[in-house]
C-alpha positions as semicolon CSV with decimal commas, in nm:
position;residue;x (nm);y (nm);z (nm)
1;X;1,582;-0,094;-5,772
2;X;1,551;0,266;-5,923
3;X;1,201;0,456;-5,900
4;X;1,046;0,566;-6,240
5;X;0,958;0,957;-6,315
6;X;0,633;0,885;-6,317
7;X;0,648;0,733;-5,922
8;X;0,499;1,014;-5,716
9;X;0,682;1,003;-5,402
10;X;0,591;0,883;-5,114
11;X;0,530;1,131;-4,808
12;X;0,606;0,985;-4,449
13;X;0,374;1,108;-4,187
14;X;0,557;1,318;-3,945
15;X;0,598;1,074;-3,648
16;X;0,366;1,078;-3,334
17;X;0,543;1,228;-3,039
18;X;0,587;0,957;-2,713
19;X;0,364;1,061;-2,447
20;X;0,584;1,048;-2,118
21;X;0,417;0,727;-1,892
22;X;0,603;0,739;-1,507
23;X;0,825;0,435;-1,483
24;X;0,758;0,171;-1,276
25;X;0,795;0,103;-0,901
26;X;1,080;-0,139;-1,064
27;X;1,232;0,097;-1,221
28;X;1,228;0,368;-1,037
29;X;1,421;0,162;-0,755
30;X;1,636;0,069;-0,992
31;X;1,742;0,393;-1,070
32;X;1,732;0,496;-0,677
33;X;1,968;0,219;-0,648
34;X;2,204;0,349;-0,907
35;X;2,191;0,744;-0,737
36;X;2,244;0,601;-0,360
37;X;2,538;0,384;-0,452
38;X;2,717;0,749;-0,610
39;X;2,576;0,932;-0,393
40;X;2,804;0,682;-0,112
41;X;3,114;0,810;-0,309
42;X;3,044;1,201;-0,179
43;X;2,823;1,126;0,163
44;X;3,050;1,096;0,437
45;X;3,096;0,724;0,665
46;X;2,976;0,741;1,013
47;X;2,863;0,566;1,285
48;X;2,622;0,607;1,591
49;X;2,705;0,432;1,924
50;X;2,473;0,118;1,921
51;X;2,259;-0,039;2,278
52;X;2,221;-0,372;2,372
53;X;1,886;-0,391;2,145
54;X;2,142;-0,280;1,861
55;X;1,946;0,078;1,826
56;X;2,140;0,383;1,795
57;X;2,225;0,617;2,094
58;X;2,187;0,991;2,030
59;X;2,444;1,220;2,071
60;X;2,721;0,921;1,982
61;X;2,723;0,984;1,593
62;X;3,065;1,020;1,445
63;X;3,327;0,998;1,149
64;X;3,452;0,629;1,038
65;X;3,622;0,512;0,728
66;X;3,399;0,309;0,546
67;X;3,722;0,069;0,464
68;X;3,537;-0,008;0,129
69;X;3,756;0,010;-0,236
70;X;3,590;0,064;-0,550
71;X;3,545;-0,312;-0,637
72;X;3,406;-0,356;-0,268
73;X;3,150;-0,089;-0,410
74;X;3,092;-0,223;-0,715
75;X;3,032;-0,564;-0,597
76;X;2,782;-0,437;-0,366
77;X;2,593;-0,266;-0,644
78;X;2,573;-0,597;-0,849
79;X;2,519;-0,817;-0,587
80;X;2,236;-0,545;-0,418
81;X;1,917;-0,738;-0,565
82;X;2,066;-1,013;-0,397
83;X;2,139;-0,927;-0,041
84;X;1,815;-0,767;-0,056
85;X;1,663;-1,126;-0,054
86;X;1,890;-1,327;0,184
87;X;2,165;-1,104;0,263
88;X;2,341;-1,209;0,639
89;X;2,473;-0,938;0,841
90;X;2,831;-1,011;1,000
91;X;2,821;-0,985;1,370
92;X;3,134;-0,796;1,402
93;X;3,157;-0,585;1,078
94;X;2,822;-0,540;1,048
95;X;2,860;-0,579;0,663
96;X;2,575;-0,718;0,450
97;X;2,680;-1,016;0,224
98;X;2,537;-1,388;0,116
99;X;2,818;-1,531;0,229
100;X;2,837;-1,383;0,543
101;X;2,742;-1,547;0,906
102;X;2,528;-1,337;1,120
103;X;2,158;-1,274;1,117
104;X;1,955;-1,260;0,821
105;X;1,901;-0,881;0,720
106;X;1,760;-0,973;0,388
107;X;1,390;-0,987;0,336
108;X;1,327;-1,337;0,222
109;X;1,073;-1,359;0,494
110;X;0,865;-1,090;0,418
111;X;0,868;-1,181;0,017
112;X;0,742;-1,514;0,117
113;X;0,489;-1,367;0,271
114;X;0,371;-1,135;-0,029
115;X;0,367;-1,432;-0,269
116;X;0,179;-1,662;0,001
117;X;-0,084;-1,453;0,045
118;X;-0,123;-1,358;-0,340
119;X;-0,167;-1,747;-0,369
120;X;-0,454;-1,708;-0,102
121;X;-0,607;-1,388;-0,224
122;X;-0,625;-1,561;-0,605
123;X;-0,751;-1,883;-0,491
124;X;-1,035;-1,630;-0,286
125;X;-1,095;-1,482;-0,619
126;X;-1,072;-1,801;-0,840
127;X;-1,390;-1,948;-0,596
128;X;-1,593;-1,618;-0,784
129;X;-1,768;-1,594;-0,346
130;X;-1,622;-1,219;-0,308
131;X;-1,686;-1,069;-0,636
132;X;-2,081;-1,250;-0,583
133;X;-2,103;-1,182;-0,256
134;X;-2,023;-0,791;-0,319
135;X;-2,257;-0,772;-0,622
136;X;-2,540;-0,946;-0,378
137;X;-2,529;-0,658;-0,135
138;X;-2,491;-0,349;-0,428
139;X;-2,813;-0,524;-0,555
140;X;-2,994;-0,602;-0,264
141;X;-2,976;-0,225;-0,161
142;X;-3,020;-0,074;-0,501
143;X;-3,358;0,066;-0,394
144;X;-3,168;0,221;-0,095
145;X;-2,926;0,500;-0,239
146;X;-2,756;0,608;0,068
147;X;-2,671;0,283;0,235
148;X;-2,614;0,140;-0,058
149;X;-2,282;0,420;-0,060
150;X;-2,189;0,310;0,275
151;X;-2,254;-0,048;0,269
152;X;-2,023;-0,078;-0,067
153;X;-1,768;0,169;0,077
154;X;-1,728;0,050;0,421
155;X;-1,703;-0,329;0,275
156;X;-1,432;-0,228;0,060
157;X;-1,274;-0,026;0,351
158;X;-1,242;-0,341;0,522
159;X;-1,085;-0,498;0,290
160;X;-0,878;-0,240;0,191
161;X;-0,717;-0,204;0,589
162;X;-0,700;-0,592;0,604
163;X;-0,549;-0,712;0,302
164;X;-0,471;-0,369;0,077
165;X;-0,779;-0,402;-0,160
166;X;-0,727;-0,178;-0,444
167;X;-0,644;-0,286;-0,743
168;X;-0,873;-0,502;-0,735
169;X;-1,132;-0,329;-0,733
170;X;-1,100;-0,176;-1,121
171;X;-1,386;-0,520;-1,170
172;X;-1,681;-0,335;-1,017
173;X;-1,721;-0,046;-1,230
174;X;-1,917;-0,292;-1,476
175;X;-2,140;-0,353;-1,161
176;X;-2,138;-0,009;-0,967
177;X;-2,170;0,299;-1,213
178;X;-2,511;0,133;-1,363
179;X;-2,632;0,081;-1,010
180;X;-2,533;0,444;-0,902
181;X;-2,705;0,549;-1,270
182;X;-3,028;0,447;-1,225
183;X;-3,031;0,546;-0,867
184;X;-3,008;0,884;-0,977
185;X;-2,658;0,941;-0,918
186;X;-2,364;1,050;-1,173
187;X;-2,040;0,847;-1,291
188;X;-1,891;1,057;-1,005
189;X;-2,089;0,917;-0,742
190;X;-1,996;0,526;-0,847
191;X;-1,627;0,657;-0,876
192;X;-1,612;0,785;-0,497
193;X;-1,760;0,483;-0,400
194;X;-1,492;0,300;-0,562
195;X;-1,172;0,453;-0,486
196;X;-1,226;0,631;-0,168
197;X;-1,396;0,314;-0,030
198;X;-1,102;0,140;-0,064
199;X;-0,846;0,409;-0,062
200;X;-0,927;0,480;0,305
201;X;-0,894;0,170;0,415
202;X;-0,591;0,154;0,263
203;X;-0,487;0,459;0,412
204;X;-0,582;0,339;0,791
205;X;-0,447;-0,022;0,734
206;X;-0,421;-0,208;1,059
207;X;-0,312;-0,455;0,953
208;X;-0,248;-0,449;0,566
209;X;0,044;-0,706;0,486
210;X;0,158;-0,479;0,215
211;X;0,170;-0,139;0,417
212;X;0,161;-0,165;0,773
213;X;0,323;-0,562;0,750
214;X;0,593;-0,460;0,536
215;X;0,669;-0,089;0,719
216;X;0,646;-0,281;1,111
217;X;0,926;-0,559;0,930
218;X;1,142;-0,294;0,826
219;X;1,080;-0,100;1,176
220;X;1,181;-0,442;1,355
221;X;0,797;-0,375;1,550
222;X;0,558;-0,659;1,503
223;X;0,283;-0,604;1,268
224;X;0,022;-0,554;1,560
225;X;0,235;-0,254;1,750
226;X;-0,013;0,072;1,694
227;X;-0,360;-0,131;1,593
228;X;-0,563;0,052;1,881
229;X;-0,444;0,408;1,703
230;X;-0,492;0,268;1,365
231;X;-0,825;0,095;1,424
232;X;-0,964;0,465;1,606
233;X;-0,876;0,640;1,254
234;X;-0,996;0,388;1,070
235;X;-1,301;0,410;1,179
236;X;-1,313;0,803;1,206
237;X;-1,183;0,862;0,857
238;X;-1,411;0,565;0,701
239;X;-1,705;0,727;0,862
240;X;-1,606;1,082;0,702
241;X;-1,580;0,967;0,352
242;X;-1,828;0,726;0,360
243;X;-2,046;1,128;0,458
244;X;-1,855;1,309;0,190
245;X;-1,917;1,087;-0,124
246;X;-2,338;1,027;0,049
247;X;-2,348;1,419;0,053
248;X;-2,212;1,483;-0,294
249;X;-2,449;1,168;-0,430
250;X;-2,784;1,331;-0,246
251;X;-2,696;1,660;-0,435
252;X;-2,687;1,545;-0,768
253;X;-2,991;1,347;-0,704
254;X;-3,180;1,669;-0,575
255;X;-3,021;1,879;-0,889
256;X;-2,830;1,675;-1,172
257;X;-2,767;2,029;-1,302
258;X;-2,478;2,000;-1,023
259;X;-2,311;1,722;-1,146
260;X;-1,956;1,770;-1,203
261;X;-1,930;1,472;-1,452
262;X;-2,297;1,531;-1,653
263;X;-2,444;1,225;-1,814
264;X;-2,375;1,066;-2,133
265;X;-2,619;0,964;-2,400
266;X;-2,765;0,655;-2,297
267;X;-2,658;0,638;-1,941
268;X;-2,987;0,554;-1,773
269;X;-3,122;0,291;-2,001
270;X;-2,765;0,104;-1,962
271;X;-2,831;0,114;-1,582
272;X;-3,201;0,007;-1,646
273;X;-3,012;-0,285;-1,788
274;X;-2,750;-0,382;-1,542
275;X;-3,017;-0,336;-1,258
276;X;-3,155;-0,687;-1,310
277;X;-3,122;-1,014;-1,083
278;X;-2,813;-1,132;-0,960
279;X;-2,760;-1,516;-0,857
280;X;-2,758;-1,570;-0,507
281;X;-2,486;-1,713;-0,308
282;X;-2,433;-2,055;-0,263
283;X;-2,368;-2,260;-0,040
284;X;-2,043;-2,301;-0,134
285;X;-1,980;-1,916;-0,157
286;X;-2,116;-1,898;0,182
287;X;-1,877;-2,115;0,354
288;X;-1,570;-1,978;0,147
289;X;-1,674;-1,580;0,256
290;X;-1,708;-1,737;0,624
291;X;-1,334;-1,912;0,643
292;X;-1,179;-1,605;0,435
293;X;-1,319;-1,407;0,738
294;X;-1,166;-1,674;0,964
295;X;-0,839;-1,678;0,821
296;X;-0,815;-1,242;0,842
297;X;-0,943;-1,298;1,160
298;X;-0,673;-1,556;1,309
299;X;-0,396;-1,323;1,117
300;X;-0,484;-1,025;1,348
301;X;-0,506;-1,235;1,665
302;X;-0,193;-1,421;1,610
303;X;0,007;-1,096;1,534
304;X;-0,155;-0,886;1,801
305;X;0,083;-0,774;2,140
306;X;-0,251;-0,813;2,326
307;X;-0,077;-0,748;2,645
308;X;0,029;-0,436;2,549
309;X;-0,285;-0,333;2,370
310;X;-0,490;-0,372;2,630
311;X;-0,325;-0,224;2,942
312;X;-0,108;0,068;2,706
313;X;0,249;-0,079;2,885
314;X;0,438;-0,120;2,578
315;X;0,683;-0,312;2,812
316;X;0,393;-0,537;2,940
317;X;0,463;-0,880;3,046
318;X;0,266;-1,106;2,704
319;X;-0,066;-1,286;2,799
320;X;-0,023;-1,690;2,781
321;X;-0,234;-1,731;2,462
322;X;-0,040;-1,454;2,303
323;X;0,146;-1,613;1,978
324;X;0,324;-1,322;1,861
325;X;0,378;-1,447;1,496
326;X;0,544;-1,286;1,249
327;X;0,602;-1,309;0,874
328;X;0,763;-1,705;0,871
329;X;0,455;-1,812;1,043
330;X;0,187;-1,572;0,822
331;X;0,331;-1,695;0,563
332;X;0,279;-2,042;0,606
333;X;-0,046;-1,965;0,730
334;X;-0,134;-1,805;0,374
335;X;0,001;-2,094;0,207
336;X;-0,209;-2,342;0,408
337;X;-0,539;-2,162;0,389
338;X;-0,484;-2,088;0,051
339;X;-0,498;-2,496;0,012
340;X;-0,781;-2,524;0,305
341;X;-0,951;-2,284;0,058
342;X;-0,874;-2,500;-0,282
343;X;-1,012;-2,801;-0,113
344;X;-1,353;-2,560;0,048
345;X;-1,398;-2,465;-0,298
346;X;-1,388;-2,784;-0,471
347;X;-1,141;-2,741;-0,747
348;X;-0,950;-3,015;-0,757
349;X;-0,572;-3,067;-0,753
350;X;-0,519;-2,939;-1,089
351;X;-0,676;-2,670;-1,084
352;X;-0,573;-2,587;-0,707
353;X;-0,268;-2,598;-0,837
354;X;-0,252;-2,393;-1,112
355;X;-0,412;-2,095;-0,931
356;X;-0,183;-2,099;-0,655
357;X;0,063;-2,046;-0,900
358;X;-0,103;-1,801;-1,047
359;X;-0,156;-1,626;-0,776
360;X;0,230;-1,617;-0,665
361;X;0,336;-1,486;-1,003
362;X;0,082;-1,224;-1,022
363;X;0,278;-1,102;-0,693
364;X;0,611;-1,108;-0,784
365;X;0,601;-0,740;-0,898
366;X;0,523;-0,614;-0,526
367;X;0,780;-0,913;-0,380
368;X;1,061;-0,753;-0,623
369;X;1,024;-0,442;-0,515
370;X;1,066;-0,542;-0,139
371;X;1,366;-0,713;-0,264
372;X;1,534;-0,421;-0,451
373;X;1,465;-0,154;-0,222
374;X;1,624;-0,348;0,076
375;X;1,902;-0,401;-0,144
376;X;1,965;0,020;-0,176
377;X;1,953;0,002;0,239
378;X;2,251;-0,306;0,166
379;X;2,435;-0,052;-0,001
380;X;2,384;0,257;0,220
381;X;2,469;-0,005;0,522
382;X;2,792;-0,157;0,391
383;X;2,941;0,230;0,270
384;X;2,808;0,354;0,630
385;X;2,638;0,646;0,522
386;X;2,320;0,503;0,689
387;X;2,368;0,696;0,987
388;X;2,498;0,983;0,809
389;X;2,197;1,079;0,661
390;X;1,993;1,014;1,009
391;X;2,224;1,257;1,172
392;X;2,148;1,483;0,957
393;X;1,807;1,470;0,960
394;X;1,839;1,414;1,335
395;X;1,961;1,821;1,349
396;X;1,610;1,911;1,164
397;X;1,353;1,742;1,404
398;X;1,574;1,842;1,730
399;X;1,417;1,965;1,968
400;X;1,063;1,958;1,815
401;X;0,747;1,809;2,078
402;X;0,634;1,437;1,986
403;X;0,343;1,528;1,829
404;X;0,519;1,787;1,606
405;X;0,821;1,530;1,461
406;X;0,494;1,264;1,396
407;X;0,371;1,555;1,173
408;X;0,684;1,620;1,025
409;X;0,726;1,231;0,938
410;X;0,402;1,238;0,794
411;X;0,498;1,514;0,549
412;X;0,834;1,437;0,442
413;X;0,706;1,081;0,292
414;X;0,364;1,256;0,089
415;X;0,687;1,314;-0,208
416;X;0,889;0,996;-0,161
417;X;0,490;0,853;-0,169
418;X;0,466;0,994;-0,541
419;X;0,818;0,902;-0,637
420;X;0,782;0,518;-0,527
421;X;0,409;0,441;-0,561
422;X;0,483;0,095;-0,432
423;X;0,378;0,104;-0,097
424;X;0,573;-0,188;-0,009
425;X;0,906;-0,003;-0,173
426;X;0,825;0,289;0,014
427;X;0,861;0,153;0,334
428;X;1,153;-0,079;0,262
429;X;1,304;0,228;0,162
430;X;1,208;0,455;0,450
431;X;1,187;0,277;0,777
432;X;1,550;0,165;0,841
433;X;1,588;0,584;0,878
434;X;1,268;0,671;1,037
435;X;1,232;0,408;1,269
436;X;1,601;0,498;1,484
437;X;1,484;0,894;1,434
438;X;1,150;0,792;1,638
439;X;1,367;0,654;1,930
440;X;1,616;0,999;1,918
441;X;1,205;1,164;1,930
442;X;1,110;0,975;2,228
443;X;0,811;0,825;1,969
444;X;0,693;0,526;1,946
445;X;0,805;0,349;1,582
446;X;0,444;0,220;1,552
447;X;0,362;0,574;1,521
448;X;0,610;0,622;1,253
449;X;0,448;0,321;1,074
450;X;0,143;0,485;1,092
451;X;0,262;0,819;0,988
452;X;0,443;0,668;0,673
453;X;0,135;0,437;0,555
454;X;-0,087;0,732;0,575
455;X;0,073;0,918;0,364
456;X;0,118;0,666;0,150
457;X;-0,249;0,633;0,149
458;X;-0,305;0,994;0,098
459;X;-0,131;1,051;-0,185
460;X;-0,260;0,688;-0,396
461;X;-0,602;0,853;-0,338
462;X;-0,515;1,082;-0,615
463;X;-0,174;1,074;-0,769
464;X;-0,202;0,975;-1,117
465;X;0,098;0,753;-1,057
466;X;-0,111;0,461;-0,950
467;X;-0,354;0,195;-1,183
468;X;-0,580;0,253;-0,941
469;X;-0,723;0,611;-0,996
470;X;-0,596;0,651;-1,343
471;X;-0,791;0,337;-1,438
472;X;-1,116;0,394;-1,227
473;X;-1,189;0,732;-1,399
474;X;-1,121;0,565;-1,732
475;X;-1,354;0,263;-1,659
476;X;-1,632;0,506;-1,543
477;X;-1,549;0,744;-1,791
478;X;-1,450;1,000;-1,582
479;X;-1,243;1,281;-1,658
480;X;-0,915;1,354;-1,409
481;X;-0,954;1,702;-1,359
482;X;-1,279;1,630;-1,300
483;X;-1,179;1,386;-1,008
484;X;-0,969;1,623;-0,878
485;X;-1,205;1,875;-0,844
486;X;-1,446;1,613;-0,663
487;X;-1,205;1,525;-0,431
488;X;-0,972;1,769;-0,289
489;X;-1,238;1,941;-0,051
490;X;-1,187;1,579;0,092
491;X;-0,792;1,552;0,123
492;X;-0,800;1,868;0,302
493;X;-1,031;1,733;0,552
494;X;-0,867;1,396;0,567
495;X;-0,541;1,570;0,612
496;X;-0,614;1,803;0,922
497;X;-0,734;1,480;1,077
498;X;-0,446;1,245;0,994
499;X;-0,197;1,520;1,145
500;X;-0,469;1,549;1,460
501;X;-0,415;1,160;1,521
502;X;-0,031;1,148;1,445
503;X;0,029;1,430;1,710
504;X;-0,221;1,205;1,997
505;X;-0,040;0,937;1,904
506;X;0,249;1,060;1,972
507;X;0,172;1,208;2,264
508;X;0,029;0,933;2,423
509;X;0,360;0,744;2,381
């Protein structure tokens, strides 16, 4: 069809220009996978003498040939999702494959465990009990501004070091900033609360199944190695930003001319509106608080080294009602007290069901990425470049105390924390090199663990990588910078200390 001369033509708006979003955890490894399977081609093979536990023996490192061809490469690159899941190791090759016989070096365990206990946490969640019984206790101290701040930031610490609270807390803006509002707070104040009352606990998880759980597997430690040095910061740094965000709040109450945020047009009449009654708990929510407590509870004991914990022999001979479980047994743990909770709650099979479900698939994100970043360690362990690249970074830390190389650990992962916000990819990633360079330091790995998850922490308190701070200024309507500004005094602070705990820990080991 021809246009007419009297057809003005149409003008095209000039097209909007893509604002850049940071890939995901997904594909990020993906595209780590891609760089450390080239990078194989140009890095060296070698090999370190190995003990009878199988760890490597410094001083021993030298050249191999990796005995590999290009399809041998290529084949490990496609099949590297997979032998992240259930790849075997051969006993006398040591080469990764899911055909091989050996021990499992996969981590089908551990993403068992992540899906498991996404079934529990959703079925927790489906029951309504946590989000009520948190929204009980910001009302009930609504007249009491300062404990208030600590009562709703040290809950959500403890959730935060038990389980990894965080993103779920993006549902309590609706129920915090009108609270902090007509308290005479700012958005600010309901913000802290938020993120750094979770974000700490996060940071000093003892025993989060998606930092410390999923760092200890990949350190072959069990998931209770380190809890008396965790549990000591955790309590510390809790108890400092619990102060920090109190002080900031009681100076914008004495002046709101100081508030870094301001207050928008209508801001205290919504909060006269959101400050009414709440329903109480129930019965019902009552007992399913109590076994959720129970079950968190039983996790810690059961995974505990209480032998060692108590008399500081890490070599110490295991008490008789020790169980020493690890992720198999957590896992079916989650599983069953994610039914035991189903059936507390009432909901029937259907519906009991369904959430489980649910819950699993809402968790296969984090599960995949445990999957594909073991399957980048497949392919640094079957070129044999693995202990390559921990001899070389065995020549930086030489010679440096304990305390200093904990520091130094700490450090080096605050950038591979921004690159892979995943925690759970993070340590996948990390561990099978940090863990042998903490027995070449004469450190404990538990202190490694701890180094690695606290930087992980550190960094999610701020990086605008992560749904959780990007979203929680949004929701309270927040500006970044203006976050940033609130909160570095405090990542100073919080820094100084974690490096003051990382170098005690180490030298107490």
């Amino acid at each position: 069809m021809t246009t007419t001369a009297t057809e003005e033509p149409q003008h095209e708006e000039p097209p909007h220009k893509r604002k850049f979003t940071f890939p995901s955890a997904l594909t990020v490894l993906a595209i780590v996978t891609i760089a450390v399977w080239a990078l194989a081609f140009l890095i060296p093979a070698g090999q370190y003498d190995r003990d009878e536990a199988g760890a490597p023996v410094q001083g021993t490192y030298h050249r191999v040939d990796s005995g590999q061809s290009f399809v041998d490469r290529l084949n490990d690159l496609f099949l590297s999702p997979v032998n992240g899941l259930y790849g075997v190791q051969d006993e006398k090759s040591g080469q990764v494959g899911p055909d091989m016989a050996g021990e499992l070096y996969g981590s089908a365990g551990v993403f068992l465990f992540v899906l498991a206990i996404g079934a529990f946490i959703t079925v927790v969640f489906a029951t309504g009990a946590l989000d009520r019984g948190i929204g009980l206790l910001a009302h009930r101290l609504r007249e009491r501004g300062a404990l208030l701040i600590a009562g709703v930031m040290v809950v959500f610490s403890v959730l935060g070091t038990v389980e990894g609270f965080a993103e779920e807390t993006l549902g309590f803006y609706g129920l915090i900033v009108p609270l902090m509002l007509a308290l005479g707070y700012d958005r600010m104040v309901a913000v802290g609360t938020i993120i750094l009352g979770a974000g700490i606990g996060v940071l000093c998880s003892t025993v989060n199944p998606f930092a410390t759980g999923v760092a200890s597997s990949a350190a072959d430690i069990s998931l209770g190695d380190g809890i008396v040095l965790r549990f000591v910061m955790w309590v510390v740094l809790t108890a400092v930003t619990v102060a920090y965000v109190i002080r900031y709040a009681r100076r914008v109450q004495r002046n709101p001319d100081r508030s870094l945020t301001g207050f928008l047009p209508g801001d205290r009449e919504q909060a006269s509106e959101a400050a009414g009654e709440v329903p109480e708990l129930t019965g019902l929510h009552k007992a399913v608080l109590v076994a959720t407590a129970l079950v968190f509870a039983f996790m810690i004991f059961s995974v505990v080294p209480w032998a060692s914990a108590l008399t500081g022999d890490a070599d110490a001979t295991p008490y008789g009602f020790e169980l020493g479980w690890s992720f198999p047994q957590l896992a079916a743990l989650f599983l069953c007290a994610a039914v035991l909770m189903g059936l507390v709650a009432r909901m029937g099979e259907q519906k009991l069901s369904a959430t489980i479900i649910q819950g699993a698939a809402d968790f296969i994100s984090p599960a995949l990425v445990i999957v594909l970043a073991r399957g980048v360690t497949v392919i640094m362990n079957n070129s044999k470049i693995t202990d390559t690249v921990l001899h070389s970074i065995e020549g930086v830390v030489k010679g440096t105390s304990s305390g200093v190389f904990a520091i130094i650990v700490f450090v080096v992962n605050l950038p591979l924390a921004f690159l892979i916000p995943s925690t759970s990819g993070h340590a996948t990633l990390a561990m099978p090199i940090l863990a042998p360079l903490a027995d070449f330091a004469g450190v404990s790995r538990a202190v490694v663990v701890t180094a690695w998850q606290s930087a992980s922490g550190w960094m999610n308190l701020w990086v605008p990588t992560t749904a959780v701070t990007i979203g929680g200024v949004a929701l309270a309507k927040v500006g970044y910078d203006k976050y940033l500004c609130f909160v570095w005094p405090l990542l100073a602070i919080l820094f100084l200390l974690i490096c003051g705990f990382l170098a005690a820990g180490a030298a107490m080991t």
